[in-house]
Coordinates of C-alpha atoms and ligand atoms in Angstrom, one line a residue:
M1 CA 23.2 -26.1 19.4
A2 CA 20.7 -26.0 22.2
T3 CA 22.6 -26.2 25.5
R4 CA 20.5 -26.6 28.8
D5 CA 22.2 -26.5 32.3
L6 CA 20.1 -29.2 33.9
A7 CA 21.3 -28.8 37.4
S8 CA 19.6 -25.1 37.6
M9 CA 16.4 -26.2 36.2
P10 CA 12.9 -27.4 37.5
K11 CA 12.5 -31.3 37.5
R12 CA 9.7 -31.2 35.3
D13 CA 11.9 -29.3 32.5
V14 CA 14.8 -31.7 33.2
Y15 CA 12.5 -34.9 32.7
R16 CA 11.2 -33.5 29.5
I17 CA 14.7 -32.5 28.1
L18 CA 16.4 -35.8 29.1
S19 CA 13.8 -38.3 28.3
S20 CA 13.8 -36.6 24.7
L21 CA 17.4 -37.2 24.3
V22 CA 18.1 -40.6 25.6
I23 CA 16.4 -42.5 22.9
P24 CA 15.5 -45.0 22.1
R25 CA 14.6 -46.9 25.1
P26 CA 13.6 -50.3 25.4
I27 CA 10.3 -50.6 27.2
A28 CA 9.8 -53.1 30.4
W29 CA 6.4 -54.1 30.7
I30 CA 5.9 -55.7 33.9
T31 CA 3.3 -57.9 35.5
S32 CA 3.5 -58.2 39.3
V33 CA 0.9 -59.7 41.6
D34 CA -0.6 -58.2 45.1
D35 CA -1.4 -59.9 48.3
A36 CA -4.9 -60.9 46.9
G37 CA -3.1 -62.4 43.7
R38 CA -4.5 -59.9 41.5
V39 CA -2.3 -59.3 38.4
N40 CA -0.9 -55.8 37.8
L41 CA 0.4 -54.7 34.3
A42 CA 2.4 -51.4 33.2
P43 CA 5.0 -50.1 31.1
F44 CA 8.5 -48.7 32.3
S45 CA 11.2 -47.3 29.8
A46 CA 13.4 -46.0 32.5
F47 CA 15.0 -49.5 31.9
M48 CA 18.0 -51.4 31.0
G49 CA 19.5 -54.9 31.0
I50 CA 22.7 -55.5 33.0
F51 CA 23.9 -58.7 31.6
G52 CA 26.6 -60.1 34.1
P53 CA 25.1 -60.7 36.4
P54 CA 21.9 -61.2 34.8
M55 CA 19.9 -58.4 36.3
L56 CA 17.6 -55.8 35.0
A57 CA 17.3 -52.0 36.4
V58 CA 14.2 -50.1 36.3
S59 CA 13.4 -46.4 37.6
L60 CA 10.1 -46.3 39.3
G61 CA 8.8 -42.9 40.1
R62 CA 5.7 -41.9 42.5
R63 CA 2.1 -41.2 41.7
Q64 CA 1.1 -37.6 41.7
D65 CA 0.0 -38.0 45.1
G66 CA 3.2 -39.3 46.4
S67 CA 2.0 -42.9 46.6
L68 CA 3.8 -45.6 45.4
K69 CA 2.9 -47.1 41.9
D70 CA 1.2 -50.8 42.1
T71 CA 4.2 -52.2 40.4
H72 CA 6.4 -50.7 43.0
R73 CA 4.3 -51.9 45.9
N74 CA 3.9 -55.5 44.7
L75 CA 7.3 -56.0 44.2
R76 CA 8.0 -54.5 47.9
E77 CA 5.2 -57.1 49.2
R78 CA 6.0 -60.0 47.0
G79 CA 9.6 -59.6 45.7
E80 CA 8.6 -60.9 42.2
A81 CA 7.7 -59.9 38.6
V82 CA 7.8 -60.7 35.0
V83 CA 9.5 -58.3 32.7
H84 CA 8.3 -58.5 29.0
L85 CA 9.6 -57.0 26.0
A86 CA 6.7 -56.5 23.6
D87 CA 6.6 -55.8 19.7
R88 CA 4.5 -53.8 17.2
P89 CA 1.0 -56.0 17.3
L90 CA 1.1 -54.9 21.2
L91 CA 1.9 -51.5 21.1
E92 CA -1.7 -50.2 21.7
A93 CA -2.3 -52.5 24.7
L94 CA 1.1 -51.6 26.0
H95 CA 0.3 -47.9 25.8
A96 CA -3.3 -48.5 27.4
S97 CA -1.5 -50.4 30.3
A98 CA -0.2 -47.2 31.5
E99 CA -3.5 -45.9 32.4
E100 CA -3.7 -45.3 36.4
V101 CA -6.5 -47.4 37.5
A102 CA -7.5 -48.6 41.1
P103 CA -5.3 -51.3 42.5
E104 CA -8.3 -53.8 42.4
I105 CA -8.7 -53.4 38.7
S106 CA -6.4 -55.7 36.7
E107 CA -5.2 -54.4 33.2
V108 CA -4.5 -57.8 31.9
A109 CA -8.0 -58.8 32.4
R110 CA -9.1 -55.1 31.1
L111 CA -7.2 -55.5 28.2
G112 CA -8.3 -59.1 27.6
L113 CA -4.7 -60.3 27.3
A114 CA -4.0 -64.0 27.9
T115 CA -1.6 -65.2 30.5
L116 CA 0.7 -68.3 31.2
P117 CA 1.8 -69.4 34.5
S118 CA 5.4 -68.5 35.1
L119 CA 7.9 -71.2 36.2
R120 CA 9.7 -69.9 39.2
V121 CA 7.7 -66.6 40.3
A122 CA 4.0 -66.0 41.2
P123 CA 3.1 -63.2 38.6
P124 CA 2.0 -64.9 35.1
R125 CA 3.4 -64.3 31.6
L126 CA 1.7 -62.8 28.9
A127 CA 1.1 -65.2 26.4
E128 CA 1.3 -63.2 23.2
V129 CA 4.5 -61.2 24.0
P130 CA 7.6 -62.5 22.4
V131 CA 10.0 -62.0 25.4
A132 CA 9.2 -62.5 29.2
L133 CA 12.0 -62.5 31.8
E134 CA 11.0 -64.0 35.4
C135 CA 12.6 -61.8 37.9
R136 CA 13.2 -61.6 41.6
L137 CA 13.8 -58.2 43.4
N138 CA 17.4 -57.8 44.6
Q139 CA 17.4 -54.4 46.1
E140 CA 15.6 -51.1 45.9
L141 CA 17.8 -47.8 45.7
E142 CA 16.3 -44.6 46.5
L143 CA 17.3 -41.8 44.3
G144 CA 15.7 -38.8 45.9
P145 CA 12.3 -38.4 47.5
A146 CA 10.4 -39.6 44.3
T147 CA 12.4 -42.2 42.3
T148 CA 13.4 -45.5 43.2
L149 CA 15.9 -47.8 41.3
I150 CA 14.7 -51.2 41.1
L151 CA 17.3 -53.9 40.6
L152 CA 15.9 -57.3 39.5
D153 CA 17.8 -60.7 39.3
V154 CA 16.6 -62.7 36.2
L155 CA 15.8 -66.2 37.0
V156 CA 14.3 -67.5 33.6
A157 CA 14.3 -66.0 30.1
H158 CA 11.4 -67.3 27.8
A159 CA 11.5 -66.4 24.0
A160 CA 8.7 -67.2 21.3
D161 CA 9.9 -69.9 19.0
R162 CA 9.2 -67.2 15.9
I163 CA 12.2 -65.2 17.0
Y164 CA 14.6 -67.6 18.5
D165 CA 17.5 -69.1 16.7
E166 CA 17.7 -72.6 18.2
S167 CA 21.2 -73.3 16.2
L168 CA 22.7 -70.3 17.9
D169 CA 20.8 -70.3 21.2
C170 CA 19.6 -66.8 21.2
A171 CA 17.2 -64.6 19.9
D172 CA 17.4 -63.2 16.3
A173 CA 16.7 -59.5 16.1
S174 CA 15.5 -59.5 12.4
R175 CA 12.6 -61.8 13.6
W176 CA 10.8 -59.6 15.5
Q177 CA 9.8 -55.6 15.7
P178 CA 10.7 -54.6 19.4
L179 CA 9.2 -51.5 20.6
A180 CA 11.2 -48.4 21.8
R181 CA 10.0 -45.4 23.8
L182 CA 10.9 -42.0 22.3
A183 CA 10.6 -38.3 23.5
S184 CA 7.0 -37.8 25.0
V185 CA 6.3 -34.3 23.9
A186 CA 7.9 -33.6 20.7
G187 CA 7.4 -35.9 17.5
P188 CA 6.5 -39.4 17.7
N189 CA 6.5 -40.9 21.1
Y190 CA 7.1 -44.7 20.4
G191 CA 9.4 -46.4 17.7
V192 CA 9.5 -49.9 16.2
L193 CA 13.1 -51.3 15.3
G194 CA 13.7 -50.5 12.0
E195 CA 17.0 -50.6 9.9
T196 CA 19.2 -53.4 11.4
L197 CA 22.8 -54.5 10.3
R198 CA 25.7 -56.6 11.3
L199 CA 29.2 -55.5 11.9
E200 CA 32.0 -57.8 13.1
T201 CA 33.6 -57.0 16.3
P202 CA 37.0 -54.7 15.4
R203 CA 40.0 -56.4 16.0
L204 CA 43.6 -54.8 16.7
P205 CA 46.0 -55.9 13.8
Ligands
FMN1 C1 6.0 -46.1 27.4 C2 5.7 -45.7 28.8 C3 6.9 -45.7 29.7 C4 6.9 -45.5 31.0 N1 8.2 -45.4 31.8 C5 8.0 -45.4 33.2 C6 9.3 -45.2 33.9 O1 10.1 -45.6 33.4 N2 8.9 -45.0 35.5 C7 7.7 -44.9 35.8 O2 7.8 -44.6 37.1 N3 6.6 -44.6 35.1 C8 6.6 -44.8 33.8 N4 5.7 -44.7 33.0 C9 4.2 -44.5 33.7 C10 3.7 -45.8 34.1 O3 3.3 -46.8 33.2 C11 2.3 -45.4 34.9 O4 2.6 -44.5 36.1 C12 1.5 -46.6 35.2 O5 0.1 -46.1 35.7 C13 2.1 -47.4 36.6 O6 1.2 -48.2 36.9 P1 1.1 -49.2 38.1 O7 0.6 -48.1 39.2 O8 0.1 -50.2 37.8 O9 2.3 -49.8 38.4 C14 5.3 -45.2 31.6 C15 4.3 -45.0 30.7 C16 4.4 -45.4 29.5 C17 3.5 -45.2 28.5

């Protein structure tokens, strides 16, 4: 058993260890727009859904030089974003969109991704991604000098017909291959949903 006292370790080591243990993580692939209307795209895996109220939480770090990431700055300035959940065919594009580029360069245009207008927010949604959640900024929680937890209200949910079960009015996990982030140093750094099964909710006799 490897046991590490995280409280006494340097930040970098803590990140490496903890992000290799808390897996698999869903990946929020986020479009946002700046004041000039330019579309930004980036992936974030410190991410979770909060389903009642309908919210999402995403933890955004700072760039090496301490400045805000484009997604963070756009959310602060415009208060809106679309959070996508991608599947296997989009893995390479998702990964490439993490590259740090100048704010005037749009990752969406660079990667040749098609977009569609959103219903309730300014950032467009990605046409080929099976799930898109239109969101508005609820609040920011500062978690130390270099990390901010962003809470988003989900206003509109879009799911591709191919993954949606109309009779049950929700998506069916067996119809797509959602991506997951794994440890970034040792072993594979991405996963694709593999074996799936269904258990009924246990009930006390
Ligand atoms: C799969 C994956 C997950 C990531 N998760 C996070 C995260 O949770 N928080 C974060 O701050 N950066 C995360 N990053 C790094 C950002 O994507 C990266 O800093 C990106 O350049 C930010 O883009 P932006 O400046 O356009 O917002 C992740 C990168 C990858 C490839």
